[in-house]
CSV table of C-alpha atoms and ligand atoms in Angstrom, one decimal:
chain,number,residue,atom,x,y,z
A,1,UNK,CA,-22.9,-8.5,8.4
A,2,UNK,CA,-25.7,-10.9,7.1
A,3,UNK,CA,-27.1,-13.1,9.5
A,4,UNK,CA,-29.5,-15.5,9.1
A,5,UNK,CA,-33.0,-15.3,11.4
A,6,UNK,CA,-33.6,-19.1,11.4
A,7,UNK,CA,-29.9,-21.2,11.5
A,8,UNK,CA,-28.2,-17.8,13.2
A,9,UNK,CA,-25.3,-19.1,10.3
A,10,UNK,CA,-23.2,-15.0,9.7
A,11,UNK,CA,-21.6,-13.6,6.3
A,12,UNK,CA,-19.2,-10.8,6.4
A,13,UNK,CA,-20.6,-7.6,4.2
A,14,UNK,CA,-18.2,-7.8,1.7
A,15,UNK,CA,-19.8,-11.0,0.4
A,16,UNK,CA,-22.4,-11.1,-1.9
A,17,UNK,CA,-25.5,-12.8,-0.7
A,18,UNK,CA,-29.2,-13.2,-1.2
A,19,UNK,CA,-30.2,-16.2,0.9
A,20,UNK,CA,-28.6,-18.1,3.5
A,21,UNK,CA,-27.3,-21.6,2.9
A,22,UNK,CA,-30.2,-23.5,4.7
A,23,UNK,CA,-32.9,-21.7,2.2
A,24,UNK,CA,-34.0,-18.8,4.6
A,25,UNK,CA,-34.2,-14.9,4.3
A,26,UNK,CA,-31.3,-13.0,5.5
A,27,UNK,CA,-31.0,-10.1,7.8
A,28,UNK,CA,-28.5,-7.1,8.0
A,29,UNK,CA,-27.1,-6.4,11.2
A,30,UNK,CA,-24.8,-3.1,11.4
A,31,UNK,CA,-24.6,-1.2,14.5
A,32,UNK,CA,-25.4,2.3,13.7
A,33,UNK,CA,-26.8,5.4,15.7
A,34,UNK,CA,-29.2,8.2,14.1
A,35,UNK,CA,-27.1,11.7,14.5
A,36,UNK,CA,-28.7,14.9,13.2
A,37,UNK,CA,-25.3,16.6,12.8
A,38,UNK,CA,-24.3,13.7,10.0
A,39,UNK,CA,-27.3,14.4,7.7
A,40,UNK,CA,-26.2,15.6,4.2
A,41,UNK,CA,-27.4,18.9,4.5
A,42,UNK,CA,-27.3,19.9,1.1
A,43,UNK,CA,-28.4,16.3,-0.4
A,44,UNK,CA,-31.9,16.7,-1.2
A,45,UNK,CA,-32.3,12.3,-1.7
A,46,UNK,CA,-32.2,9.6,1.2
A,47,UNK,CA,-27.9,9.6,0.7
A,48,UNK,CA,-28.1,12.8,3.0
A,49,UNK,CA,-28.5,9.7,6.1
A,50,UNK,CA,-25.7,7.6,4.5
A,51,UNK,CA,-24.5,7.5,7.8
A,52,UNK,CA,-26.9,5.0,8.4
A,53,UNK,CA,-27.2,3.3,5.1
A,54,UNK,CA,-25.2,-0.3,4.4
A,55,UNK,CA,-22.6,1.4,1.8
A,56,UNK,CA,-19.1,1.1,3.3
A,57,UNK,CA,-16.8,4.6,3.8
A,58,UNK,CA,-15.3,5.6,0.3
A,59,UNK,CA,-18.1,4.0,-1.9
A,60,UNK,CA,-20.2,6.4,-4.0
A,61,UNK,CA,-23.9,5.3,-4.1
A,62,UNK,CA,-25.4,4.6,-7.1
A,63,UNK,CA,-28.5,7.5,-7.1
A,64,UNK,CA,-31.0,9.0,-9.7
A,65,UNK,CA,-32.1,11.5,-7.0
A,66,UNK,CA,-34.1,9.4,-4.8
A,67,UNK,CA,-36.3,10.0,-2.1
A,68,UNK,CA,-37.2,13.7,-0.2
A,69,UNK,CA,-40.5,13.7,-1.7
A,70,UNK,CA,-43.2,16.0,-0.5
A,71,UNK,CA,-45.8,16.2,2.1
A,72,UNK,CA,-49.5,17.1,1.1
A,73,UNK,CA,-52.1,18.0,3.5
A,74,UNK,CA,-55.7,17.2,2.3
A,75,UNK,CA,-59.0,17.5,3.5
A,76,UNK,CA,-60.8,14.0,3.6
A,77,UNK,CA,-64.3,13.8,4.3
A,78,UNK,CA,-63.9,16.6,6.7
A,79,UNK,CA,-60.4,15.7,8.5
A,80,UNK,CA,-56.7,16.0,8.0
A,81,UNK,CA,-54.3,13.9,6.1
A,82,UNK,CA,-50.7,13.9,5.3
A,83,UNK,CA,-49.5,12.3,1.6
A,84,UNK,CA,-46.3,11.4,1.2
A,85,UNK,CA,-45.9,11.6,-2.1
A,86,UNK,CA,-43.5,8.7,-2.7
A,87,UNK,CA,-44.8,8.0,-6.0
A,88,UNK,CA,-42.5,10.6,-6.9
A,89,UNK,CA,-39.7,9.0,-7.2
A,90,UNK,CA,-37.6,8.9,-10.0
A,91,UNK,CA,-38.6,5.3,-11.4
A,92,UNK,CA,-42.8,6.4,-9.8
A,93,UNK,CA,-42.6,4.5,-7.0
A,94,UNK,CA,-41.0,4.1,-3.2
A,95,UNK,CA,-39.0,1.4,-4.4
A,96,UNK,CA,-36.5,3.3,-5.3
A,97,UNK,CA,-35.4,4.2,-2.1
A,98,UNK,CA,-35.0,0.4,-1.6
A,99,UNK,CA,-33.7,-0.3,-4.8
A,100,UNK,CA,-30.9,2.6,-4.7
A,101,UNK,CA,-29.2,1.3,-1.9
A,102,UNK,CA,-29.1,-2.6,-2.9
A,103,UNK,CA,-27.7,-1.7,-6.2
A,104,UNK,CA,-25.2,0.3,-4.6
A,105,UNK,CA,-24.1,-2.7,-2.6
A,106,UNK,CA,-24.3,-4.6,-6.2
A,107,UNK,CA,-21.7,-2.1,-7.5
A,108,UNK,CA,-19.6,-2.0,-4.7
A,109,UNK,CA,-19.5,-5.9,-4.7
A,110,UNK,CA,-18.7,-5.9,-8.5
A,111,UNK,CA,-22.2,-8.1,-9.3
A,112,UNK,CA,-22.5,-8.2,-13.1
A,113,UNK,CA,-25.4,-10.0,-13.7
A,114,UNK,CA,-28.9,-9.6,-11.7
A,115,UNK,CA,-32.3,-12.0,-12.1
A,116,UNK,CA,-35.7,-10.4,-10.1
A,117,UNK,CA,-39.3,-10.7,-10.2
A,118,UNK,CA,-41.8,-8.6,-9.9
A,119,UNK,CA,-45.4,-7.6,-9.9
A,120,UNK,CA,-43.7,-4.2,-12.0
A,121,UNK,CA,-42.6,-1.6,-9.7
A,122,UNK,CA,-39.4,-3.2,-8.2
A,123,UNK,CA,-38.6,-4.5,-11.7
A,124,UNK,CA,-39.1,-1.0,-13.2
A,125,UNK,CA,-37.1,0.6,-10.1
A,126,UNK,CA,-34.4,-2.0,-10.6
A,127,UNK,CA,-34.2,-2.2,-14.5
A,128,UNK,CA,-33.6,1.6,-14.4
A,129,UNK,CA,-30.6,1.3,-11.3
A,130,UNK,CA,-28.7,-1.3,-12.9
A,131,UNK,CA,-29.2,0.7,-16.3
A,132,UNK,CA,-27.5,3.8,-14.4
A,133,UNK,CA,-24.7,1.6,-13.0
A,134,UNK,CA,-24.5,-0.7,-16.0
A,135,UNK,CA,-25.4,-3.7,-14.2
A,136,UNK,CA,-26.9,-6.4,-16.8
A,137,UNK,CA,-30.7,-7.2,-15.4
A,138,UNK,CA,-33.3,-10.0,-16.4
A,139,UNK,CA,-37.0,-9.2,-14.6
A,140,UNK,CA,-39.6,-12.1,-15.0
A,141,UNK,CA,-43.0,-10.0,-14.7
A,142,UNK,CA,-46.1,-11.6,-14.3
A,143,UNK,CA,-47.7,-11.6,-18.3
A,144,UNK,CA,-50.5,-9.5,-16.7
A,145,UNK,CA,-48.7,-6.9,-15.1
A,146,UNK,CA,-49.6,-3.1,-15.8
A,147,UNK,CA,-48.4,-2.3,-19.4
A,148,UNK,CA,-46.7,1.2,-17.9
A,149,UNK,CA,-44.0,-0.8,-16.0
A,150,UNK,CA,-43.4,-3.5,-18.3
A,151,UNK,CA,-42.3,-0.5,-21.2
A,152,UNK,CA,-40.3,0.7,-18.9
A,153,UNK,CA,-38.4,-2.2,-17.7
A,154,UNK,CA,-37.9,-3.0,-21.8
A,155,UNK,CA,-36.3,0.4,-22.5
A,156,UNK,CA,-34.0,1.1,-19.5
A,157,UNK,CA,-32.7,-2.1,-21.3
A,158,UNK,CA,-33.0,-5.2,-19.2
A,159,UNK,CA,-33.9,-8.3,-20.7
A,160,UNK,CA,-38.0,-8.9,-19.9
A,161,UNK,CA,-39.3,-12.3,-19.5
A,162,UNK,CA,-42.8,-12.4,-19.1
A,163,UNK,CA,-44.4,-15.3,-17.7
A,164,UNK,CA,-48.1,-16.5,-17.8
A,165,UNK,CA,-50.3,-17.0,-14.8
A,166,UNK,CA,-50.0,-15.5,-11.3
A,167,UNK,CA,-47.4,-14.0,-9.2
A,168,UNK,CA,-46.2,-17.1,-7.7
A,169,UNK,CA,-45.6,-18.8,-10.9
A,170,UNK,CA,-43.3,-15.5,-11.6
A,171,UNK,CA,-41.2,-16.9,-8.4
A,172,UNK,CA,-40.9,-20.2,-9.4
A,173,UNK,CA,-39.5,-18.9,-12.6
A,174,UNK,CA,-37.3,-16.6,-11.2
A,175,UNK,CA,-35.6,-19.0,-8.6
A,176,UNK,CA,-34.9,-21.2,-11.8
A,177,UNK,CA,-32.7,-18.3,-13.5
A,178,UNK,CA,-31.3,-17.9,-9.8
A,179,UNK,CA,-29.7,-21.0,-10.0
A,180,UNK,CA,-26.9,-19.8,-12.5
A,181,UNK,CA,-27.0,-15.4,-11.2
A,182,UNK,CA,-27.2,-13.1,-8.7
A,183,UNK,CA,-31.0,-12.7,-7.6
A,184,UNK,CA,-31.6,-9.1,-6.3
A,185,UNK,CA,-34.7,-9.9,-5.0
A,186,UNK,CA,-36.2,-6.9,-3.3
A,187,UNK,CA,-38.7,-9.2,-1.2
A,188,UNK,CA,-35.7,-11.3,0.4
A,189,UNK,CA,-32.9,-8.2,0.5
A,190,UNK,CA,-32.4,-7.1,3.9
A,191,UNK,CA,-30.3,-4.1,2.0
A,192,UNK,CA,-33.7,-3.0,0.4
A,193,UNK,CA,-34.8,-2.5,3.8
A,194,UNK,CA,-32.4,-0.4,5.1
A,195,UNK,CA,-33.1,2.0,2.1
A,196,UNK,CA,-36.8,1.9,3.0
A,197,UNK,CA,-36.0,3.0,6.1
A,198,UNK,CA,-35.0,6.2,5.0
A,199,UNK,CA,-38.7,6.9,4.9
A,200,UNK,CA,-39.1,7.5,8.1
A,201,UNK,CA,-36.1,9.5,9.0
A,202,UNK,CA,-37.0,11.9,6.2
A,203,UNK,CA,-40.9,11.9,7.6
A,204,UNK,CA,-39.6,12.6,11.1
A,205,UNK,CA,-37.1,15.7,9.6
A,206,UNK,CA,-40.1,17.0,7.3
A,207,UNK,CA,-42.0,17.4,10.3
A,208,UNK,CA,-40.0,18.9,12.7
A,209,UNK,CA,-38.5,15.6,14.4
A,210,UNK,CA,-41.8,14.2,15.6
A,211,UNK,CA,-43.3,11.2,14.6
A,212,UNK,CA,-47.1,11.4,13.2
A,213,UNK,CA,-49.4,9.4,15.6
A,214,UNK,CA,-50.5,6.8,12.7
A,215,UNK,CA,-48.7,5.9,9.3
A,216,UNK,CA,-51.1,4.1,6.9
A,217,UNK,CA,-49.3,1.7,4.6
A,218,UNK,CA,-50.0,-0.9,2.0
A,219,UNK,CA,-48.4,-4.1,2.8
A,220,UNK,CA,-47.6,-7.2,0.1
A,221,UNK,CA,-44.5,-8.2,1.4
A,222,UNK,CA,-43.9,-5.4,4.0
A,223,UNK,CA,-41.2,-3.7,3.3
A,224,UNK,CA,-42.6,0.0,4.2
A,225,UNK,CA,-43.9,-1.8,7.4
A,226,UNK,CA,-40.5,-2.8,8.9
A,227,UNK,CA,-38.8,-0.1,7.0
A,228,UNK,CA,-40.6,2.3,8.9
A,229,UNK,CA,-40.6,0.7,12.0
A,230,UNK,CA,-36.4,0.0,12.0
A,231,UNK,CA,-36.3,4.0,11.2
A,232,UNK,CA,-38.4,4.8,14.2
A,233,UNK,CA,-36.1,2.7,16.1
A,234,UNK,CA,-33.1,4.3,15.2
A,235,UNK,CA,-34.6,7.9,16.1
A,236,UNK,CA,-36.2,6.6,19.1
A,237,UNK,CA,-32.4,5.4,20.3
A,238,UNK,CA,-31.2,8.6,19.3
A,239,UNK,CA,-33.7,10.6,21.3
A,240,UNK,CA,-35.2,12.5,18.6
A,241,UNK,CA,-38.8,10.8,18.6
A,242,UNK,CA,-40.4,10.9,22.0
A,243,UNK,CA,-43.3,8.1,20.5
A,244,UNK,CA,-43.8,5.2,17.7
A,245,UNK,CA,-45.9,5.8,15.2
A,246,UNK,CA,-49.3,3.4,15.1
A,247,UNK,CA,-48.5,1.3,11.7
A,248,UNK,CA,-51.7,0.9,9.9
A,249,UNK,CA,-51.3,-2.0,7.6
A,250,UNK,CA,-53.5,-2.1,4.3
A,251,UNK,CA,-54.5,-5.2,2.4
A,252,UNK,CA,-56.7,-6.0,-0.3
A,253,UNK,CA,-59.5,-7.8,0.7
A,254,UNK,CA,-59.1,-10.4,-2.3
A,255,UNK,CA,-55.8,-11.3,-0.8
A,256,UNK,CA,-55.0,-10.8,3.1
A,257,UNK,CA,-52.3,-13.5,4.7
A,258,UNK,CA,-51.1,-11.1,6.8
A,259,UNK,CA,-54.9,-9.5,8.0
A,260,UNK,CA,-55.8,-12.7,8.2
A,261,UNK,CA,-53.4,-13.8,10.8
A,262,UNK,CA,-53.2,-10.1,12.0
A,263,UNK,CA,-56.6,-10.6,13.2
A,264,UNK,CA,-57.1,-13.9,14.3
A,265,UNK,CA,-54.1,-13.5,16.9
A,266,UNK,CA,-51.3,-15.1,14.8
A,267,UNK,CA,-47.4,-15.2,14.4
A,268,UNK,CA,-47.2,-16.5,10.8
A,269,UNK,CA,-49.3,-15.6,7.6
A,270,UNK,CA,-52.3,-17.3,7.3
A,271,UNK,CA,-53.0,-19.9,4.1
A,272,UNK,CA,-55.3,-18.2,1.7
A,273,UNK,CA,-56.8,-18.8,-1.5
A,274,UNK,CA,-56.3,-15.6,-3.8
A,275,UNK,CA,-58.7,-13.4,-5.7
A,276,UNK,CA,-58.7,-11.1,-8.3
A,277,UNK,CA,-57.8,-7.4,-7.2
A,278,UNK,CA,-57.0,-4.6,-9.1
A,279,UNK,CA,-53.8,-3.4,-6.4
A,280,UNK,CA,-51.3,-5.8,-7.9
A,281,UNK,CA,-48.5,-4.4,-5.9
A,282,UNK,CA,-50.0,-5.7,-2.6
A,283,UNK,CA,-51.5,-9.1,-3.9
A,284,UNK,CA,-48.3,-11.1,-2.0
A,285,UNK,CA,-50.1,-14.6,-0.9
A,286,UNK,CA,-47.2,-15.6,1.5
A,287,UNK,CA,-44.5,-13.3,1.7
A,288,UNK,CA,-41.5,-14.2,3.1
A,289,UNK,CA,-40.8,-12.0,5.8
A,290,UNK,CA,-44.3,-12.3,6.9
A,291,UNK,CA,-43.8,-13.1,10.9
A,292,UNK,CA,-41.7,-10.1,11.1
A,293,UNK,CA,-44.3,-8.2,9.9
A,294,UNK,CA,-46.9,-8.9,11.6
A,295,UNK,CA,-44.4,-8.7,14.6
A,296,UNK,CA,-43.8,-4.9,13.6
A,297,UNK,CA,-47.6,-3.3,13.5
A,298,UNK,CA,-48.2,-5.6,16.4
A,299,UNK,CA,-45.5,-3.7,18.5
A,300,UNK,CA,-46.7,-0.2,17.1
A,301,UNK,CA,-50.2,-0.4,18.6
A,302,UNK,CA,-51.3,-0.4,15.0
A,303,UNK,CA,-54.0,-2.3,12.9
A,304,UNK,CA,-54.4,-4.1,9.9
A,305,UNK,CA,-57.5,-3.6,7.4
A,306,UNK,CA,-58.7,-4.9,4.4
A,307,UNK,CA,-60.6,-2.8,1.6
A,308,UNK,CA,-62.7,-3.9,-1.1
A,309,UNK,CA,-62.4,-3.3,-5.1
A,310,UNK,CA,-65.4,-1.2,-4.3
A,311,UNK,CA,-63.4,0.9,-1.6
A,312,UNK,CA,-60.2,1.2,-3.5
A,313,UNK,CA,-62.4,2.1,-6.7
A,314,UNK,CA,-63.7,5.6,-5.1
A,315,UNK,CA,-60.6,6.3,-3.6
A,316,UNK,CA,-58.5,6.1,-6.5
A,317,UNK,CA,-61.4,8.8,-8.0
A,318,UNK,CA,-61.4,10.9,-4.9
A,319,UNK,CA,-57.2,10.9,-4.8
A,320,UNK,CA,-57.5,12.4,-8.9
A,321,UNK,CA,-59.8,15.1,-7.7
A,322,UNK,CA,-57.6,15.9,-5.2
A,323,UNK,CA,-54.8,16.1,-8.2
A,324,UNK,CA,-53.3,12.8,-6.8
A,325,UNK,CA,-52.7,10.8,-9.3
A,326,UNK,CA,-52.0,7.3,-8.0
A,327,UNK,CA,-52.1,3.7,-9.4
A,328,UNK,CA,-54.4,1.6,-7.8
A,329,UNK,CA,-52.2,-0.2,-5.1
A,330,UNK,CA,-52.1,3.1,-3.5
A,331,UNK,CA,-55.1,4.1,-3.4
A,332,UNK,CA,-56.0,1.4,-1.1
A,333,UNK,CA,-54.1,3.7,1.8
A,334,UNK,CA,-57.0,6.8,1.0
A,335,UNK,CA,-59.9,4.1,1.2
A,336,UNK,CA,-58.5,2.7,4.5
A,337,UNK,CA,-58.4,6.4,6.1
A,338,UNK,CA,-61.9,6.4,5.1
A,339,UNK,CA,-62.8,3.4,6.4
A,340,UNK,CA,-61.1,3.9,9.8
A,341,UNK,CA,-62.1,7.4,10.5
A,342,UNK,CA,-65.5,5.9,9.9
A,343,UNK,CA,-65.7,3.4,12.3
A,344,UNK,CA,-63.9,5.7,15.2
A,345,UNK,CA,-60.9,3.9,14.9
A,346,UNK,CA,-58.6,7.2,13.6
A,347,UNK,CA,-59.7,9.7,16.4
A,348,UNK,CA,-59.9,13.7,15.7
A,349,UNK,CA,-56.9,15.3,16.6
A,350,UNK,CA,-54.0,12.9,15.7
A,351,UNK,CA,-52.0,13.3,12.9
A,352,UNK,CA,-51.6,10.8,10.3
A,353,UNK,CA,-49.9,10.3,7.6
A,354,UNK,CA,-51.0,7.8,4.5
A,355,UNK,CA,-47.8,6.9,2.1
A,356,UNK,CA,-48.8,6.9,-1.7
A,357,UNK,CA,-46.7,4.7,-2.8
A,358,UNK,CA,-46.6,4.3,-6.6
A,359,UNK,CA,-47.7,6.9,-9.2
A,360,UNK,CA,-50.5,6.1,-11.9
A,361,UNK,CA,-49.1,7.2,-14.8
A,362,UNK,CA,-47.5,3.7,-15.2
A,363,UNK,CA,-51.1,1.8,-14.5
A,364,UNK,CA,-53.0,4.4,-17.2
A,365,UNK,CA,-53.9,0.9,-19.1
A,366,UNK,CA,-56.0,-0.3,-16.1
A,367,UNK,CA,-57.3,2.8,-14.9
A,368,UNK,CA,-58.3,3.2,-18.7
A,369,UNK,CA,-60.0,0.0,-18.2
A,370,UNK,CA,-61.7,0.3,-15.1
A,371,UNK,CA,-63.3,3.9,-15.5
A,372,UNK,CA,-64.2,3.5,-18.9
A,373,UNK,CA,-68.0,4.2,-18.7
A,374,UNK,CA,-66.5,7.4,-17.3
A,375,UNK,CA,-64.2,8.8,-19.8
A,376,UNK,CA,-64.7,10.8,-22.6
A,377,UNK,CA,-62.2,8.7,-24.8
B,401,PLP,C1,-44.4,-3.0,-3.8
B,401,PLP,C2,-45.5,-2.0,-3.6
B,401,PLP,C3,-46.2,-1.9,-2.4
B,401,PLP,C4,-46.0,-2.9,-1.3
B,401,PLP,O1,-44.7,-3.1,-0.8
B,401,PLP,P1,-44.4,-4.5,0.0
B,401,PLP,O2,-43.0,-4.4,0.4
B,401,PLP,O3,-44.7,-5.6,-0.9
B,401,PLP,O4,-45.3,-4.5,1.1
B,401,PLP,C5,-47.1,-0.9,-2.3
B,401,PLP,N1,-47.4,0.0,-3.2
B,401,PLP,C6,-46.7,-0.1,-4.4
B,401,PLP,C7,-47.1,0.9,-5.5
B,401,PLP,C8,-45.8,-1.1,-4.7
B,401,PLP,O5,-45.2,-1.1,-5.9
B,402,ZN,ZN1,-29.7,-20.1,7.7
């Protein structure tokens, strides 16, 4: 069921939707309940919770092996970390675990045609879906978008329009082509979501059905934040977590509605004027779903914090001496770790987790670009 948060207007599943009638956002509402003894034991990808994912009885997901990505301990400046390394995932970044499950849904609705935009990694993730479930997919991409994704979303064979200037005028074009097709957007799917949320059911398993005291995420739109914080929820009504993991949200400091408003005691994302920053995966100046959000680390105890170019520069350095190899928007979880363990904020002791989202083989033109007085090319 699809019910919208601001008119409270209700769609039955079967029907395809990506916004409600009166313009807003939609939300997915399916009574489930976590149960250890339905996990897939021998599916090694987030289908072995499909008792808890939106795909009706009988309907085969659409997969490429998604999700069940390792967990790497690391010594940082003297203290623990966790990486998940989601970046592993089969189109490089988290995504997938979102993207899987929408497209799923797609199928199992018989949607032919999809439009989406995207900064690259939800194009790339979706381009190589619909190319698995033979799906016809247009992505508009922002001209400037890491060459890495936009090759990729050119030869898993959906249509690429690029368009000039900044990620909003990519949405602007995109709601145009949404006019006429289906619009899997990833930023207003509530059934991108629910396969986000797979991340922390598969954190709790991996370590022993416990949640880690803090979770350090970067946030754009925000759809680790409340996937992780709907998949606490589940195991916390199940009885399997006995706590709620602190969400630490990350922003770049060029670009920081949701910081902003974070910080200054607000419901809604602030207005901001954007800069330049190099973690184009995060740079959302008003996402959509932004109250919620906030709403989310709010009730977790958790933060938000904003790094610099600077900051996110030596931590994408320290992560590829570690033999992380992460694009930049990722890095921007490592540098806030340093940053909070700093200021006394991460205490000794706890355990904590930072998710690296999105792998840097695909951003290997910027990276080129930025360490260039480094390399030996
Ligand atoms: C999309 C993306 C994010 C942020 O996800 P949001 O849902 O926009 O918060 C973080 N890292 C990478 C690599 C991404 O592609
Ligand atoms: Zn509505």
């Amino acid at each position: 069921m699809f019910v919208c948060p601001t008119c409270s207007a209700r769609y039955p599943a079967e029907e395809p939707h990506w916004r409600c009638t009166c313009g807003s956002y939609l939300n997915w509402e399916r009574p489930v309940r976590f149960d250890r003894d339905s996990i897939v034991r021998n599916d090694y990808s987030i289908w072995r919770y499909r008792h808890v994912l939106a795909l009706a009885p009988g309907k085969e997901p659409v997969s490429l092996g998604e999700g069940w990505t390792p967990i790497v301990s690391v010594d940082w400046h003297g203290r623990e970390i966790l990486f998940k390394l989601d970046y592993l995932c089969p189109s490089g970044s988290f995504k997938d675990r979102g993207t899987a499950v929408l497209v799923s849904k797609l199928k199992a609705w018989g949607i032919e045609e999809v439009v989406e935009d995207s900064s690259g990694n939800a194009g790339a993730s979706l381009a190589m879906y619909t190319a698995r479930s033979g799906i016809n997919c247009t992505i508009y991409a922002p001209a400037s978008a890491s060459r890495g994704k936009l090759v990729q979303i050119a030869l898993a064979g959906a249509r690429l329009v690029l368009v000039p200037g900044s990620r909003e005028d990519t949405v602007q074009a995109v709601l145009k082509a949404a006019e006429s097709t289906f619009y899997a957007s990833h930023n207003l799917s509530p059934l991108f979501l629910e396969g986000i949320k797979t991340l922390a059911l598969e954190l709790a398993e991996q370590l022993g059905w416990e949640a880690p005291e803090s979770i350090i995420i970067p946030v754009g739109n925000g759809s680790l934040a409340l996937g992780l914080a709907a998949g606490f929820k589940l195991l916390q009504d199940a009885g399997l977590v006995s706590r709620l993991p602190r969400l630490i949200a990350v922003q770049s400091a060029a670009c920081a509605p949701l910081a902003a408003a974070f910080n200054a005691g607000r419901d809604e994302p602030s207005p901001i004027t954007k800069g330049l920053t190099m973690a184009e995966g995060i740079a959302s100046k008003a996402p959509p779903r932004g109250r919620e959000v906030l709403a989310a680390v709010r009730t977790s105890g958790g933060a938000f914090v904003t790094v610099t170019e600077e900051e996110i520069t030596a931590a994408i350095v320290e992560l590829a001496e570690k033999g992380l190899y992460v694009e930049p928007t990722s890095a921007t979880a490592a540098a806030a770790f340093t940053k909070l363990t700093a200021e006394g904020y991460i205490r000794p002791g706890g355990q904590v987790v930072a998710v690296l989202t999105g792998s840097g083989l695909k951003a290997t033109d910027k990276l080129a670009e930025l360490f260039a007085a480094k390399l030996p090319l």
